[in-house]
Coordinates of C-alpha atoms in Angstrom, one line a residue:
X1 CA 101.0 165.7 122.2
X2 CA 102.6 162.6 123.2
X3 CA 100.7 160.3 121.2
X4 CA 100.5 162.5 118.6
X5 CA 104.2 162.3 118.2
X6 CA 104.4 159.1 118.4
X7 CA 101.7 158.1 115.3
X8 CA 103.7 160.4 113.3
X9 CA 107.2 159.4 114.0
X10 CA 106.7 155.7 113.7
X11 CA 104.5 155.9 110.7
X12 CA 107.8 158.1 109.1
X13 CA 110.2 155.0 110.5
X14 CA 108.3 152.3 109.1
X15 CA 110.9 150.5 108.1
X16 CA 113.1 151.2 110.8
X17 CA 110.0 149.8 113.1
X18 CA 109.5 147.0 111.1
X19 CA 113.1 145.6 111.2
X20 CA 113.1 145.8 115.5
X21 CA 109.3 144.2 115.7
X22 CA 110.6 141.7 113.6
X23 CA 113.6 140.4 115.2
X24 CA 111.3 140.4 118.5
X25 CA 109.3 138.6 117.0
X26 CA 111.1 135.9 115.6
X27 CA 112.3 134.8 119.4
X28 CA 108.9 135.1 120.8
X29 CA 107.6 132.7 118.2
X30 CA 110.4 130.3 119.0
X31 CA 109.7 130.3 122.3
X32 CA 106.4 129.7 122.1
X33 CA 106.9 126.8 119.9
X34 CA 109.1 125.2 122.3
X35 CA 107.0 126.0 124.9
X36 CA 103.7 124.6 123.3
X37 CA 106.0 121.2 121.8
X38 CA 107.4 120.7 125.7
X39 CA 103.8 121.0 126.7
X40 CA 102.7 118.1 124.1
X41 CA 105.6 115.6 125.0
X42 CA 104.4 115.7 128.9
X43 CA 101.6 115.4 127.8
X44 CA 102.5 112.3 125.6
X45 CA 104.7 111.1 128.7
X46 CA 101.7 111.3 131.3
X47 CA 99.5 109.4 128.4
X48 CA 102.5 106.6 128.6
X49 CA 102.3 106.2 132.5
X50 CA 98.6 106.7 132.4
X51 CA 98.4 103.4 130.2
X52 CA 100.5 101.8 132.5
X53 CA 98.6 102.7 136.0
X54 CA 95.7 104.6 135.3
X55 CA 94.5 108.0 135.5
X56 CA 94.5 109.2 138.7
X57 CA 97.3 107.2 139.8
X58 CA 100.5 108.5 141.4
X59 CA 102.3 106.1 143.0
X60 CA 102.4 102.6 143.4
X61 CA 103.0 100.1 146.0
X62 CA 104.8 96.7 145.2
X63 CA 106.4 93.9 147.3
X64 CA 109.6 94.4 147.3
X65 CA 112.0 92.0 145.2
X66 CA 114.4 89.1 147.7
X67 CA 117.9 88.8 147.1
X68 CA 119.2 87.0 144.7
X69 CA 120.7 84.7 147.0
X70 CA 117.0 83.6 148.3
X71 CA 117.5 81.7 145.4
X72 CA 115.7 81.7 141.8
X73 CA 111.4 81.9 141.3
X74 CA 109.4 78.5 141.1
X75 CA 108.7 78.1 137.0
X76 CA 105.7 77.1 136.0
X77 CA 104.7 73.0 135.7
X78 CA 102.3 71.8 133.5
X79 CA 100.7 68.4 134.2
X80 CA 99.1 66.0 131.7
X81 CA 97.3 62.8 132.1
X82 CA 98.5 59.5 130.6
X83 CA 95.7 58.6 128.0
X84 CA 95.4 56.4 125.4
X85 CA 94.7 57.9 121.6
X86 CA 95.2 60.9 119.7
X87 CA 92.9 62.7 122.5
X88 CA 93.3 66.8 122.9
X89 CA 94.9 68.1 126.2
X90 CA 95.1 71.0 128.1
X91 CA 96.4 73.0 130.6
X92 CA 96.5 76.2 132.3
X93 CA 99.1 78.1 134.7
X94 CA 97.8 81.0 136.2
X95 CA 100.4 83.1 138.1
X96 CA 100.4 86.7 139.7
X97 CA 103.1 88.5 137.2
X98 CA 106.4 89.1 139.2
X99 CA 105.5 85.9 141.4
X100 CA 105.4 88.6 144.1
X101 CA 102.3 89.7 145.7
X102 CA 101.3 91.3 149.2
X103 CA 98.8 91.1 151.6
X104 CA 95.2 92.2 150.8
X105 CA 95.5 94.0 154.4
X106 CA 98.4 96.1 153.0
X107 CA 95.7 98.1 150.8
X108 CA 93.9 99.2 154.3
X109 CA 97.8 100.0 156.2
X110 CA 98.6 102.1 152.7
X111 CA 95.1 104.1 152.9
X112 CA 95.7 105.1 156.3
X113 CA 99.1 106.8 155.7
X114 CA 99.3 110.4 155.7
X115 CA 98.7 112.4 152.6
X116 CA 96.8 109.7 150.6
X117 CA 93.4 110.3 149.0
X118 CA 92.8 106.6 148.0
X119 CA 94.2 103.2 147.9
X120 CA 93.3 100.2 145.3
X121 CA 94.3 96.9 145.5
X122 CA 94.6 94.5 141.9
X123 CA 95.7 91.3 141.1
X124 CA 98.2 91.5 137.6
X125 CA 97.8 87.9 136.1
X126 CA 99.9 85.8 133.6
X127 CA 98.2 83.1 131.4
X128 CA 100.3 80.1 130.1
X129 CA 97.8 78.2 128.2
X130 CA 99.2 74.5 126.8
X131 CA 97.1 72.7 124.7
X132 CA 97.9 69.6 122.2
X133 CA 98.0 66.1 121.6
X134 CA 100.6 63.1 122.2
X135 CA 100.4 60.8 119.2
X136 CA 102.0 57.4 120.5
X137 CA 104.3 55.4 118.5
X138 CA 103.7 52.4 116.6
X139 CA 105.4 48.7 116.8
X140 CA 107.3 48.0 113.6
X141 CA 108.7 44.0 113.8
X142 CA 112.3 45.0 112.2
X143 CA 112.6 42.7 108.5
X144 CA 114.7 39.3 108.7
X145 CA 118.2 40.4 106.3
X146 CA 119.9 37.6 107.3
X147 CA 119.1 35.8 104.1
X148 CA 118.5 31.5 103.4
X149 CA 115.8 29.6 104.9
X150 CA 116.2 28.1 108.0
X151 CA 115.9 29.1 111.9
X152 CA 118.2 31.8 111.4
X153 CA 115.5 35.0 111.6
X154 CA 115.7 36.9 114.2
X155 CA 113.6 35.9 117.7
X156 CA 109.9 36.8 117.9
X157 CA 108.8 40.1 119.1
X158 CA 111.9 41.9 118.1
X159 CA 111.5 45.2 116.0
X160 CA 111.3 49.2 116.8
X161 CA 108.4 51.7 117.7
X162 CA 108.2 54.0 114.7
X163 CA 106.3 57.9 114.5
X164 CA 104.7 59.6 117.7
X165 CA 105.7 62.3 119.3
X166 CA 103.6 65.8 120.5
X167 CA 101.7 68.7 119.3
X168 CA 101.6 71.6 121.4
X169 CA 100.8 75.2 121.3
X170 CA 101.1 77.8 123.6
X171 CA 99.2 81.1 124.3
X172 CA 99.8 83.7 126.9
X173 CA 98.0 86.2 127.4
X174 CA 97.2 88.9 131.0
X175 CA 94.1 88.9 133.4
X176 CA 94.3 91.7 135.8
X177 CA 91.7 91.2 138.9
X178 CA 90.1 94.7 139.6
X179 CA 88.3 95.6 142.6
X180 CA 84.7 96.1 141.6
X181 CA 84.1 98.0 144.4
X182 CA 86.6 100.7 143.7
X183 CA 87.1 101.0 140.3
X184 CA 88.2 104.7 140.5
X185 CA 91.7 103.9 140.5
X186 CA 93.9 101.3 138.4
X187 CA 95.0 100.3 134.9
X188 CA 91.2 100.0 133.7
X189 CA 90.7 103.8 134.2
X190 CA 93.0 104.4 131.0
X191 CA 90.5 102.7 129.0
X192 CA 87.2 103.3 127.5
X193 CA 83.9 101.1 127.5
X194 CA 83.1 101.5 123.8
X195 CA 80.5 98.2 124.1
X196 CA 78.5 96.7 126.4
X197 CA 78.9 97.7 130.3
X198 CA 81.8 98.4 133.2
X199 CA 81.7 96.1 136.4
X200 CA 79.0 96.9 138.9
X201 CA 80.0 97.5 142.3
X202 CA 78.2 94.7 143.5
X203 CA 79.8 91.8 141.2
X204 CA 82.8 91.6 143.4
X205 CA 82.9 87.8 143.1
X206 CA 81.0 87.5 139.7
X207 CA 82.5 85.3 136.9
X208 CA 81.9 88.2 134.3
X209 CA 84.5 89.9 132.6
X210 CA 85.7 93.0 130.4
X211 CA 88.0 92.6 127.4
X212 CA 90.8 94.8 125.7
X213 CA 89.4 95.4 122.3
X214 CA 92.3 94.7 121.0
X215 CA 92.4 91.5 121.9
X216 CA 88.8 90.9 121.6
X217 CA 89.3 91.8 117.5
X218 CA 92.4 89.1 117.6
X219 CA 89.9 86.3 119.3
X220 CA 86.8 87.2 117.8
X221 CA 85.2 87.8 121.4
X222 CA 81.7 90.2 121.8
X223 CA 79.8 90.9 124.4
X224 CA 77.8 88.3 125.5
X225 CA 80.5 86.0 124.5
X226 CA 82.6 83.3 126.9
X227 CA 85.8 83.2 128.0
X228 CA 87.5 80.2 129.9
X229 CA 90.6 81.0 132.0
X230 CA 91.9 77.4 133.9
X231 CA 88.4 76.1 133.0
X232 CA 85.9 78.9 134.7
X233 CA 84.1 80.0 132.2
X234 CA 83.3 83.8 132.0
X235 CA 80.9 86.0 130.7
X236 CA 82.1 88.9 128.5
X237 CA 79.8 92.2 129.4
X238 CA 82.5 95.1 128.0
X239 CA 84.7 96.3 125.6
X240 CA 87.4 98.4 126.8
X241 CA 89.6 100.4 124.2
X242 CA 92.5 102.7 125.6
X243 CA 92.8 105.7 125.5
X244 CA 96.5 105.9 124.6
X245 CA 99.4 102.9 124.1
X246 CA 98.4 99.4 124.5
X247 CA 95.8 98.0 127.2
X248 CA 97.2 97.3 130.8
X249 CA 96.1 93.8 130.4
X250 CA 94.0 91.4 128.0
X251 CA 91.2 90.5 130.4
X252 CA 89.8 92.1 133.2
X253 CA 88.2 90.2 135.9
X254 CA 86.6 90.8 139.8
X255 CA 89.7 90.6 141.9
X256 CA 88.1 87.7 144.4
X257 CA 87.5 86.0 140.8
X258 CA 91.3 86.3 139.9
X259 CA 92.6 85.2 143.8
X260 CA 90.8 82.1 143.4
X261 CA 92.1 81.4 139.6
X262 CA 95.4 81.8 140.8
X263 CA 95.4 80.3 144.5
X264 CA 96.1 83.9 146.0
X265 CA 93.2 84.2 148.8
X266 CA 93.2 87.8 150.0
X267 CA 96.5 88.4 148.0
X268 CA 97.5 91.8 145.2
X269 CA 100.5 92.4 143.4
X270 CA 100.0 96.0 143.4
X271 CA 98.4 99.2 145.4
X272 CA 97.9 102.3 143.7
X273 CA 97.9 105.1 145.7
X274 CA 96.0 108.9 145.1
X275 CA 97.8 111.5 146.9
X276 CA 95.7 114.3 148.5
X277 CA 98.2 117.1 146.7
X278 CA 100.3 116.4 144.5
X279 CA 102.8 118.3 145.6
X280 CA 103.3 116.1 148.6
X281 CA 104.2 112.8 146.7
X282 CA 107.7 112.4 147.9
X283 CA 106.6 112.7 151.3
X284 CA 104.3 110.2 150.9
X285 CA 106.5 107.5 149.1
X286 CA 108.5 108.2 152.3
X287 CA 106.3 107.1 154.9
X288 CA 104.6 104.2 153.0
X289 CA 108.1 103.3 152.8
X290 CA 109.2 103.8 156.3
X291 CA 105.6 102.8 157.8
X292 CA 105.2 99.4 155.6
X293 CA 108.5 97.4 155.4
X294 CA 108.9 95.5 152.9
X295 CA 107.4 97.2 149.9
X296 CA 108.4 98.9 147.1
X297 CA 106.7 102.8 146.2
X298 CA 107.2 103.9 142.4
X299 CA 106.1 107.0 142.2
X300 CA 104.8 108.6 138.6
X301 CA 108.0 111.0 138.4
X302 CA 110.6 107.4 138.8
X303 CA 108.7 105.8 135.8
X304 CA 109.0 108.4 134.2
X305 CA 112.5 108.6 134.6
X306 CA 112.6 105.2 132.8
X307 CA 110.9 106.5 129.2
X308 CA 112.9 105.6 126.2
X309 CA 112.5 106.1 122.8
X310 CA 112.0 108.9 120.4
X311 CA 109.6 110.8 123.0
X312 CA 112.3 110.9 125.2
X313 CA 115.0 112.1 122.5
X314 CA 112.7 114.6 121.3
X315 CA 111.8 116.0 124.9
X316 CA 115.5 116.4 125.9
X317 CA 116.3 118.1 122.6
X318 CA 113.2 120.5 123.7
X319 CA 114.2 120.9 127.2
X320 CA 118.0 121.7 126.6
X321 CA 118.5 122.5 123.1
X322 CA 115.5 124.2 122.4
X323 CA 115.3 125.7 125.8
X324 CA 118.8 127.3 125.1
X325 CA 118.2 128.0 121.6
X326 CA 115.3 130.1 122.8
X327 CA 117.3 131.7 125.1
X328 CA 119.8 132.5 122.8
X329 CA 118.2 133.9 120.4
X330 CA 115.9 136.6 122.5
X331 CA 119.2 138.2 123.8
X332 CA 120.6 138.6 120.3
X333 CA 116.8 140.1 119.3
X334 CA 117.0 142.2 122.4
X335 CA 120.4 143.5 122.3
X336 CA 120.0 144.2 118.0
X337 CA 116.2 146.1 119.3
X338 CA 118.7 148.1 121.7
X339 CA 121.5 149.0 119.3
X340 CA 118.6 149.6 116.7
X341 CA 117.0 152.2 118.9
X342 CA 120.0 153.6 120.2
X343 CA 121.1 154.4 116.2
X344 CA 117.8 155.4 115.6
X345 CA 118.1 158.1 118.5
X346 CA 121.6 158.7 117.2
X347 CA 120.5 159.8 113.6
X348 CA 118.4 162.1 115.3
X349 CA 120.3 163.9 116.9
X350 CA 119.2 167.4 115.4
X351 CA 115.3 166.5 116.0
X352 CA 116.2 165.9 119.7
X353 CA 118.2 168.7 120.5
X354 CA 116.1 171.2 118.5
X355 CA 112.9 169.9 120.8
X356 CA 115.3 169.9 123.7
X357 CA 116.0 173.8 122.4
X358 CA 112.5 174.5 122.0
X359 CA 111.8 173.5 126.0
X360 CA 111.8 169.8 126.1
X361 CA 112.8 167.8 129.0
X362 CA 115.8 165.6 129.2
X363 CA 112.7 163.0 130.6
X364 CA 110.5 163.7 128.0
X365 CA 112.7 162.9 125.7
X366 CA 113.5 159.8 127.0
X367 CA 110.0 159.2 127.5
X368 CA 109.2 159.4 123.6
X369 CA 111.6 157.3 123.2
X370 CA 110.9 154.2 125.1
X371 CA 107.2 154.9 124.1
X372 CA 108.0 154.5 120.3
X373 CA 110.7 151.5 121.3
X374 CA 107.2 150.3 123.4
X375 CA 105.2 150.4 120.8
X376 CA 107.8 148.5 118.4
X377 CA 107.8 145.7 121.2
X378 CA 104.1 145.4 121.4
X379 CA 103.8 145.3 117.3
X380 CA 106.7 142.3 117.5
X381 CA 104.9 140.6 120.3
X382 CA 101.8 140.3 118.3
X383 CA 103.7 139.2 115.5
X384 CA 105.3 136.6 117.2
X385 CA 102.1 135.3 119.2
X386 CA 100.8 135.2 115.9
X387 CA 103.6 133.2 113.8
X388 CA 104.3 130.8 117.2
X389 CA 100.3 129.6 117.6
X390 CA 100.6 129.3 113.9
X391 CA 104.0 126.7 114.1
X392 CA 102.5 124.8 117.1
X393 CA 99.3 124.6 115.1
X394 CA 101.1 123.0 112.1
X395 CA 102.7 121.0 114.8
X396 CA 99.8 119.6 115.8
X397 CA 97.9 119.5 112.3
X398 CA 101.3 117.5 111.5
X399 CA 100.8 115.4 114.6
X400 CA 104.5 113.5 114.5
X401 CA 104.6 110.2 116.0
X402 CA 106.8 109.5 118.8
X403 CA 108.1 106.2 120.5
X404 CA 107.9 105.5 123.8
X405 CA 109.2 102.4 126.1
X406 CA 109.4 101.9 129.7
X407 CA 112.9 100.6 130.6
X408 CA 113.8 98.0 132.8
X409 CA 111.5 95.3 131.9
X410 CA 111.5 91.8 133.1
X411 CA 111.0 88.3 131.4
X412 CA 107.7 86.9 132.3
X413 CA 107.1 83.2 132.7
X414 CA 108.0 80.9 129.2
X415 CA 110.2 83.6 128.5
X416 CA 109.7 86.9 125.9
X417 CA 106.0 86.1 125.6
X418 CA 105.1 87.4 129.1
X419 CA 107.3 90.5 129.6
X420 CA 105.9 92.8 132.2
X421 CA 107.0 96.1 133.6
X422 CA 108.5 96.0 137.3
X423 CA 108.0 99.4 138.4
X424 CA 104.5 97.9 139.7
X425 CA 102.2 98.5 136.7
X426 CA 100.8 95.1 135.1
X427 CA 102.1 93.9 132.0
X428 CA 100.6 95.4 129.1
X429 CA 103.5 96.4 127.5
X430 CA 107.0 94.5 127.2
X431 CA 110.4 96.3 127.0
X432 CA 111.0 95.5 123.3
X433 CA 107.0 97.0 122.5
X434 CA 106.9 100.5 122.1
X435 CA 104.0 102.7 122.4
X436 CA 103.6 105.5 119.6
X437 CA 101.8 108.7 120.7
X438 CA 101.2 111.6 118.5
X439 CA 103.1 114.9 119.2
X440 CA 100.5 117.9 120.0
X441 CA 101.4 121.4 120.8
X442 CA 98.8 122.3 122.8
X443 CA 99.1 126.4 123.6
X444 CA 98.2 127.7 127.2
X445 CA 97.1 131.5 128.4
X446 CA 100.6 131.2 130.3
X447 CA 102.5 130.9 127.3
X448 CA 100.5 133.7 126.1
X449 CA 101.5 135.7 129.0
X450 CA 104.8 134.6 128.7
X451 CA 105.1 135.8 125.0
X452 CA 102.9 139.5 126.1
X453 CA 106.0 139.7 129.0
X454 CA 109.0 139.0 126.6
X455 CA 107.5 141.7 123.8
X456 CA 107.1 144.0 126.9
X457 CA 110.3 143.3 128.1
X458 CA 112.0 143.8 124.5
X459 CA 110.3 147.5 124.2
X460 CA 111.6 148.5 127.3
X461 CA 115.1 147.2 126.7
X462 CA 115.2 148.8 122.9
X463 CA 113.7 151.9 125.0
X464 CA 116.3 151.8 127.8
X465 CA 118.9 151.3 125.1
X466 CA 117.5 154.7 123.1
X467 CA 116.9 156.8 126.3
X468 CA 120.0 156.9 127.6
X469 CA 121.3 158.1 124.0
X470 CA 118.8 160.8 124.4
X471 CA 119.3 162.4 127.9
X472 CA 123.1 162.5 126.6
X473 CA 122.2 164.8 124.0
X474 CA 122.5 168.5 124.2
X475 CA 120.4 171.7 122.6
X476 CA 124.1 172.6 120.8
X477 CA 124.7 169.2 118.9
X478 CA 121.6 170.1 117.0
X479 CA 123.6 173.7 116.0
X480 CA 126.5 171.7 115.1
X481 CA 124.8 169.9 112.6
X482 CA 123.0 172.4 111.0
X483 CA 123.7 173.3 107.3

């Protein structure tokens, strides 16, 4: 009898059921839109940070910076030989990026701290290459304008050196030394071999190396091609594309390979750290902190912090205005389901109280009621799952790029050329680069359950809304209104 009822009253109150299922379902789509474009720019923000320290990585360990009143950085000097000709020269400076760099043994003290799954030391790199020509100057005996014969010229040997000068270019570029050994952690884990081979564990000290594509299509390399860095030549065994952003660096090289280039025996610029849970970061950064003085921890949430651009517009308009928006409007659908209903039950006043005459209940009245105002919720929920996977699909079809830069950057050595991040990552990106990522709006079976709970939640509002308007009702309104 019940659901007999029901079919017959809501097929007679089509329209009626229509109007409520829709206004549910116009704030269940819009909050799974929001929910499914949030989901896309963290997921855009963890592809930023990945590119920066790898996947897997979530914090990092860094020497911490002196005092300014230590006193500035050595700069780089380049030395040249006095030769005679137009003869080429060359020369390399090969520094760790930040000038700061720990203690190989660090890696082991990190590792042993509580809570971490995995520590990995690397060696970030800077490249200043110089490479030109002096051209020397030429005697010119300066012309006699005294006039008149005579001894009045000028004295032999007297004149002016005319032309020379230099000819020098400059190319910087990254190295970052990974530890072939380990290579589960790092920048070199955000990219993809896509020719030739990875490292082998066992060519910790072998001049090979693997290059950004990238930067292989600029230079022309290929595998099987040589690269000389301060004039050790190295063979070229991978390509390496990332998978998001630009590369961490230009070159990757064994770490032993890139101490020795850059006079840092059993020296890294940078740990990264695996937590066991990633719950338990903060506590981590804590006692790395407290257990290794000296040392900076950046954990993945504090870069994040530092993401600029249009990804980080867009994701505070989604987190705040959206969020609220959302908000918004699902109370005005629920309250205009409610006020629906309650009209609805109002208009029917005589049906009610001529059941209610006949033997109903007070709570099977009631009960109709939020069943029909149950059924309208269900109907608007599926018509809001339906229209909110369709916007995050066009979302995604749509696939909006977004800017993304990781504040407070550095100058690197020579100036803008060599910009490098601080936070601990090597430089692969400066602070006037961004990286574009492309918005997704990936939908997940708790957003689902999220929009099933709100369409559940609206039915029995609307329903709460019309029952109490029905157990008010009495078997003598209906008499009233009879004609």
């Amino acid at each position: 009898m019940f659901f007999t009822y029901l079919r017959r009253e809501l097929r007679r109150r089509r329209k009626a059921a229509l109007v409520v299922a829709s206004g549910l379902a116009l704030g269940i789509a819009l909050v799974i839109v929001v929910n499914s474009a949030s989901a896309g720019m963290q997921q855009a923000q963890g592809k930023v940070l990945e590119s920066l320290y790898g996947l897997g990585t979530d914090m990092t360990v860094t020497k911490a910076a002196p005092p300014p009143s230590e006193g500035g950085r050595e700069r780089p000097r380049f030395n040249f030989d006095a030769q005679d000709g137009d003869e080429t020269q060359s020369s390399d400076v090969v520094m760790p990026q930040g000038f700061e760099t720990l203690a190989s043994s660090t890696v082991g003290k990190v590792a042993d701290q509580a809570g971490v799954a995995g520590a990995v030391g690397g060696l970030s790199l800077s490249v200043l290459k110089v490479d030109g020509e002096f051209k020397p100057g030429e005697f010119a005996p300066r012309e006699n304008t005294s006039g008149g014969g005579g001894g009045g010229g000028g004295g032999a040997g007297t004149g002016e050196v005319r032309g020379g000068g230099a000819n020098f270019g400059v190319n910087s570029y990254t190295v970052y030394g990974t530890d072939t050994a380990h290579q589960d952690l790092g920048p070199l884990t955000s990219s993809k071999i896509t020719d030739g081979r990875a490292f082998e564990a066992t060519e910790t000290d072998a001049k090979v190396a693997v290059v950004d594509s990238a930067y292989a299509k600029e230079k022309k390399y290929k595998v099987g091609s040589d690269v000389t860095i301060k004039g050790t030549k190295f063979e070229i065994v991978g390509i390496a594309t990332a998978d998001s952003g630009d590369a961490s660096a230009n070159l990757y090289i064994p770490l032993k390979q890139a101490q020795t280039l850059s006079d840092s025996k059993d020296k890294v610029t940078t740990v990264y750290v695996k937590a066991d849970d990633s719950q338990q970061i903060a506590a981590v950064k804590s006692a790395v902190q407290k257990n290794i003085p000296g040392t900076t921890v950046t954990t993945s949430a504090d870069l994040a912090d530092r993401v600029s651009g249009s990804l980080s517009t867009a994701s505070d308009l989604a987190t705040s205005v959206g969020k609220w928006l959302s908000i918004a409007v699902l109370i005005a659908a629920f309250v205009v389901a409610g006020l629906l209903t309650m009209s609805a039950v109002t208009r029917r006043v005589q049906e009610f109280g001529t059941l209610k005459a006949l033997g109903w209940k007070s709570g099977r009245v009631t009960r109709q009621v939020v069943g029909e105002a149950m059924v309208n919720g269900l109907v608007g929920g599926a018509l809001g799952i339906a229209v909110g996977v369709a916007g995050a699909y066009v979302l995604t079809a749509v696939s909006p790029s977004l800017t993304a830069e990781v504040g407070s950057a550095a100058a690197g050595p020579g100036g803008g050329g060599g910009g490098m991040i601080r936070a601990g990552g090597p430089a692969g990106q400066a602070a006037d680069k961004a990286i574009e990522i492309a918005l997704t709006a990936p939908i997940s079976a708790a957003t689902i359950a999220l929009a099933v709970g709100l369409a559940v939640t609206g039915g029995l509002i609307a329903g709460a809304f019309g029952g109490w308007r029905a157990s008010r009702l009495r078997p003598a309104d209906a008499l009233r209104r009879v004609e």
